[in-house]
Short mmCIF file of C-alpha atoms in Angstrom, two decimals:
data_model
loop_
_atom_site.label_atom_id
_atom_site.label_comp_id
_atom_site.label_asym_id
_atom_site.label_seq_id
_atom_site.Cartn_x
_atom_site.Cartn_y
_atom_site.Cartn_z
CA UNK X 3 165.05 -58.74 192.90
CA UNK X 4 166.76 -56.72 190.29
CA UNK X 5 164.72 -53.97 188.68
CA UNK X 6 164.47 -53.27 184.68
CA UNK X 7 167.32 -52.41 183.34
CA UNK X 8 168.10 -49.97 180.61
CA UNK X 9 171.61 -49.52 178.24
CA UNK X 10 172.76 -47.60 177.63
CA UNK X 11 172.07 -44.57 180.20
CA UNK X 12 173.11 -41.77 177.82
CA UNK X 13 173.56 -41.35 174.07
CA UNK X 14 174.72 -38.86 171.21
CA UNK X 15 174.31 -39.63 167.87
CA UNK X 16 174.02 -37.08 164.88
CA UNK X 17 170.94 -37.09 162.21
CA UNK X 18 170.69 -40.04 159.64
CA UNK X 19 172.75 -42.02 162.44
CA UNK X 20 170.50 -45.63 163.29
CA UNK X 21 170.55 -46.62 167.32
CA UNK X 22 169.56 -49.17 169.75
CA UNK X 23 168.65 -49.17 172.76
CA UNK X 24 168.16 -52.21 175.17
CA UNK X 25 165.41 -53.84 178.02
CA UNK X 26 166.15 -56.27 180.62
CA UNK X 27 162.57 -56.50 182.20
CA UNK X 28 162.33 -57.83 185.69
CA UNK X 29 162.95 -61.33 186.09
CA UNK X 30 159.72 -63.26 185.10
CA UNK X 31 158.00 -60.80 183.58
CA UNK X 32 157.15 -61.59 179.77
CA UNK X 33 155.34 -58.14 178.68
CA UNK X 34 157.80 -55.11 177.72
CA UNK X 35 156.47 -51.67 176.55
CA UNK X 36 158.65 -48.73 174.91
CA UNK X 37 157.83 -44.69 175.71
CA UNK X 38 159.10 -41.66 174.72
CA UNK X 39 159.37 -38.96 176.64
CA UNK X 40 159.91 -35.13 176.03
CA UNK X 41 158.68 -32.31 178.12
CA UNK X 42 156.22 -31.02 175.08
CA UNK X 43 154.62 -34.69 174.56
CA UNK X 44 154.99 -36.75 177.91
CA UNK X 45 155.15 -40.13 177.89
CA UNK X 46 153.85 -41.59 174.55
CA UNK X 47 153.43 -45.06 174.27
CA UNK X 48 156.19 -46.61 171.35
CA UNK X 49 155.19 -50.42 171.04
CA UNK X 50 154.70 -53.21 173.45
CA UNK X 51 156.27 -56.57 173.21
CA UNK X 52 154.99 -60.15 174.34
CA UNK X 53 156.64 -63.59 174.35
CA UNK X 54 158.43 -62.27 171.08
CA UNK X 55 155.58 -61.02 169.52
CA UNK X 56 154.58 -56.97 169.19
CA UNK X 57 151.04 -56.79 170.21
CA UNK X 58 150.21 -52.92 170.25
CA UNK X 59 152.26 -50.13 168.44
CA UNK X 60 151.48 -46.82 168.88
CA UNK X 61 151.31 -43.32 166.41
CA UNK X 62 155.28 -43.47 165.43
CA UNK X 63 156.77 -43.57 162.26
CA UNK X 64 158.13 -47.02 160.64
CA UNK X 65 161.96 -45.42 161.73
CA UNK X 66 160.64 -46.99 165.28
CA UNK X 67 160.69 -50.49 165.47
CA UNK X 68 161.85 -53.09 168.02
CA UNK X 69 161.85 -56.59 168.90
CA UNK X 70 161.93 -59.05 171.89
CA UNK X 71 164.18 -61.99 172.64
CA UNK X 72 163.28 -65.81 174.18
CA UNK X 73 164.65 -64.33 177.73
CA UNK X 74 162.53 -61.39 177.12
CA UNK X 75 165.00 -58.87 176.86
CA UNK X 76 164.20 -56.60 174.09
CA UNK X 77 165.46 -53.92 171.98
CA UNK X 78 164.06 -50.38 169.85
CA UNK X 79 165.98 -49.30 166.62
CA UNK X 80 165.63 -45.90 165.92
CA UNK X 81 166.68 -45.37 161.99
CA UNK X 82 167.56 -42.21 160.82
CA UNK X 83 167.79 -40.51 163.36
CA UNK X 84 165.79 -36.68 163.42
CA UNK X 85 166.65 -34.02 165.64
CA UNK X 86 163.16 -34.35 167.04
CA UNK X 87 163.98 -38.02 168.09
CA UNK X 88 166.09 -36.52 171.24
CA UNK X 89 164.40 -38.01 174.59
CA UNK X 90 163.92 -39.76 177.00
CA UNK X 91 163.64 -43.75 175.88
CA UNK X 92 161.18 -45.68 178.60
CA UNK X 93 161.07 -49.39 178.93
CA UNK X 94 158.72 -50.48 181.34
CA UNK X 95 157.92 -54.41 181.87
CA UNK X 96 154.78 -56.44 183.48
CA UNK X 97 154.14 -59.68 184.78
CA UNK X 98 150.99 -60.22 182.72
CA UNK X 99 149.23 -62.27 184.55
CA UNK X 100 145.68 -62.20 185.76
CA UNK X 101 144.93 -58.97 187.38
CA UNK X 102 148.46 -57.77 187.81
CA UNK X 103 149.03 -55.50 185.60
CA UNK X 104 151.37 -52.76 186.94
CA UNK X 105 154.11 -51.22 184.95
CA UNK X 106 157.55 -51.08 186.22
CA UNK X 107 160.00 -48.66 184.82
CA UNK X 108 163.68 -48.81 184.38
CA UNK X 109 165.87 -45.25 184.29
CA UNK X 110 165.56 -44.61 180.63
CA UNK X 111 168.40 -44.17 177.76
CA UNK X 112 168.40 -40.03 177.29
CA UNK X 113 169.07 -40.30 173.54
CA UNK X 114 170.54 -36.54 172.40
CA UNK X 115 170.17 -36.16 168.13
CA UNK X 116 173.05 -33.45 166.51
CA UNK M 11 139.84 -40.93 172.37
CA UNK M 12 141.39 -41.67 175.78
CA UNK M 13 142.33 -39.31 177.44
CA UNK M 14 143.99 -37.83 180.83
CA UNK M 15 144.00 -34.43 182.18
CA UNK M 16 146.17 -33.64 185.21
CA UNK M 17 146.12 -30.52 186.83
CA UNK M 18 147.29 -28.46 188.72
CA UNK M 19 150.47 -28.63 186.09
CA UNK M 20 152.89 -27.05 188.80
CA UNK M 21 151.78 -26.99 192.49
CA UNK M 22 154.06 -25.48 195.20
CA UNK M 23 153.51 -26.26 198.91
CA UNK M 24 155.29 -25.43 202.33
CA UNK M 25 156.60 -28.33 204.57
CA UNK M 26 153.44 -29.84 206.44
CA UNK M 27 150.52 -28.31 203.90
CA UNK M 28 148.30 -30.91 202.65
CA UNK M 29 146.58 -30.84 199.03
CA UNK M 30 145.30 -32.90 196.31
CA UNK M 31 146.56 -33.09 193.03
CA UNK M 32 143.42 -34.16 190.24
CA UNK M 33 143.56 -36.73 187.34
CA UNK M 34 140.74 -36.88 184.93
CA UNK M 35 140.08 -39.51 182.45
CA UNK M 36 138.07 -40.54 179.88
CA UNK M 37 138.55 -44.20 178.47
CA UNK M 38 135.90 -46.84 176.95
CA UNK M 39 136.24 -49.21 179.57
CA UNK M 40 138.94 -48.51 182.40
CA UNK M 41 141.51 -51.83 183.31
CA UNK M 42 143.44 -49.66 185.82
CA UNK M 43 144.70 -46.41 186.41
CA UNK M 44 148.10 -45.84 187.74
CA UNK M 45 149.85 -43.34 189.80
CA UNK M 46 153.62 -43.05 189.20
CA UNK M 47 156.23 -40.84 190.89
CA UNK M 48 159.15 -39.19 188.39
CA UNK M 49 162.21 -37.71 189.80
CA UNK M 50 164.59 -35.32 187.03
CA UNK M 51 166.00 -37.74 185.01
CA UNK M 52 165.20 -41.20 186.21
CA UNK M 53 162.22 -43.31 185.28
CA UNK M 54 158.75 -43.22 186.99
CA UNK M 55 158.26 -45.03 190.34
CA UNK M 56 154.96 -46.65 190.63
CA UNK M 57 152.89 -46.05 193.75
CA UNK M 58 149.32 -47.14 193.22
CA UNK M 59 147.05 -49.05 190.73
CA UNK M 60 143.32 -48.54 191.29
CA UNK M 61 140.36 -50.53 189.56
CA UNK M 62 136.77 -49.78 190.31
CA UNK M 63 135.05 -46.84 191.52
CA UNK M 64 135.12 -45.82 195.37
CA UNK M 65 138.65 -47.85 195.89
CA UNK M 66 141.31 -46.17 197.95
CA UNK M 67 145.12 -46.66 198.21
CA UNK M 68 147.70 -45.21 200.96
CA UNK M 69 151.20 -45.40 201.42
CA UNK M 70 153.28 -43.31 203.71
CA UNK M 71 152.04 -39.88 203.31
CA UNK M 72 149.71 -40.36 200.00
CA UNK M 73 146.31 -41.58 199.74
CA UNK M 74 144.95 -42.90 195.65
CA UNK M 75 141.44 -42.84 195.49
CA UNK M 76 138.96 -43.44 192.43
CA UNK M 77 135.94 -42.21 191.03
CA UNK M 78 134.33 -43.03 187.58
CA UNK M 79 135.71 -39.59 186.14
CA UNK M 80 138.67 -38.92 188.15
CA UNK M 81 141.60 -39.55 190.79
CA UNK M 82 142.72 -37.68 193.57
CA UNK M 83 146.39 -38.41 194.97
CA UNK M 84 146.14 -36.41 198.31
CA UNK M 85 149.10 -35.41 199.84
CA UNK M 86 149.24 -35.62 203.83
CA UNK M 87 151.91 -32.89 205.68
CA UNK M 88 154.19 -33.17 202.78
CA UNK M 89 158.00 -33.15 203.10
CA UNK M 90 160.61 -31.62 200.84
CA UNK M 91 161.51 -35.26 199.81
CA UNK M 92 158.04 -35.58 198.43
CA UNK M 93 159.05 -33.17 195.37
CA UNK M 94 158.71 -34.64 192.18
CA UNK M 95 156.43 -35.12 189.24
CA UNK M 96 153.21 -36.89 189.66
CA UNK M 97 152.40 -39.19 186.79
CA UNK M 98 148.39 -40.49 185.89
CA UNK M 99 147.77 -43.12 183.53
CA UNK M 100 144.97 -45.17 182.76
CA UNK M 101 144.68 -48.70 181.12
CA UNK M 102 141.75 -49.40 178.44
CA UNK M 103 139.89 -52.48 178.05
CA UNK M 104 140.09 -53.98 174.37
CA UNK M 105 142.44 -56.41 173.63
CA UNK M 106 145.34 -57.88 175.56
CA UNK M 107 147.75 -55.12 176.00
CA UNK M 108 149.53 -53.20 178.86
CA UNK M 109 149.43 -49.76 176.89
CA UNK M 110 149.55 -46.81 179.55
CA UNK M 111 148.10 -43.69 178.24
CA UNK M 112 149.61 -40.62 180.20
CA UNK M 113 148.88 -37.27 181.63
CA UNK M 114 151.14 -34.44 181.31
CA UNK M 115 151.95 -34.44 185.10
CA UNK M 116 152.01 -32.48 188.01
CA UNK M 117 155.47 -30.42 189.32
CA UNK M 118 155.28 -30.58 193.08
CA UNK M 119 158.03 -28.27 194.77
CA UNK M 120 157.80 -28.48 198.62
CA UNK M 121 159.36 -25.90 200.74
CA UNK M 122 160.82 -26.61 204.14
#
């Protein structure tokens, strides 16, 4: 069973630049969730995505936004991009379903702002 | 606020000495709280979900276990493949959401 999938793996882009980044979640799983991670913060939690719809966001600025497809694959824009926007992009997906509710997490998109 | 607290932040052990690294939480009502394993630049690899006071978890040479304030993830004769970071989260009750909050991690370095 393939695991969650991230594109792409690495990224450069120079301030006011906009970028996605893309989420295959594991095959039946419907719920997809967004962190960003940089050795002064952790993990902080971006948004989370379900059948289509975003059902949590977290503290980021309305630069962050994303959005998830019928096949739940999803996507995060970043727009104008700030030099403080370099890390480590998260997507993690879940099944959803009664009690399961583990987090599985693909290899991240390293996103490095110039 | 919820919150996590991991400590020690760094923790450095020789080949076949056991420890315990600590995760302390405070949430409203806890869903679940995860421990994930993070090697340099990949994403976290989850190891254990825990859901109610007194339950314990072991796989291989870790063993999860849960207490209304805290985790332990005890580390049995560790091996140098066991270096990573350790990763706590916890899961609130209050609305239907996977949110993870996160600690800051522990840095385990194991020495052969």
């Amino acid at each position: 069973k393939a695991g969650v999938t991230q594109t792409p793996r690495y990224l450069i882009k120079t301030r006011g630049q906009q970028v996605t980044l893309s989420c295959s979640p594991i095959s039946g799983h419907r719920s997809v969730s967004w962190y960003q991670q940089t050795p002064g913060q952790g993990l902080q939690f971006l948004f989370e995505y379900f059948s289509e719809t975003q059902r949590n966001k977290g503290n980021f600025p309305g630069r962050f936004s994303g959005r998830q497809f019928s096949n739940s694959r999803s996507e995060m824009n970043v727009s104008t991009l700030e030099l403080g926007d370099s890390a480590l992009y998260l997507c993690a997906s879940s099944l959803d379903a009664g009690m399961s509710t583990e987090a599985f997490f693909g290899q991240g998109t390293r996103l490095t702002v110039v | 606020e919820d919150q996590v607290t991991q400590s020690p932040e760094a923790l450095r052990l020789q080949e076949g000495e056991s420890s315990s690294l600590n995760c302390s939480y405070t949430v409203s009502g806890l869903r679940g709280l995860f421990w994930y394993r993070q090697d340099p630049g990949k994403g976290p690899e989850f190891l254990f979900t825990l859901y109610s006071a007194g339950e314990e978890k072991e796989k291989e040479r870790l063993k999860a276990t849960l207490t209304k304030k805290e985790s332990f993830l005890h580390i049995t004769a560790p091996k140098p493949e066991d270096s990573a970071t350790y990763l706590c989260a916890v899961q609130a009750y209050g609305g239907a959401t996977n949110k993870l909050i996160f600690g800051t991690g522990t840095l385990l370095a194991v020495q052969p």
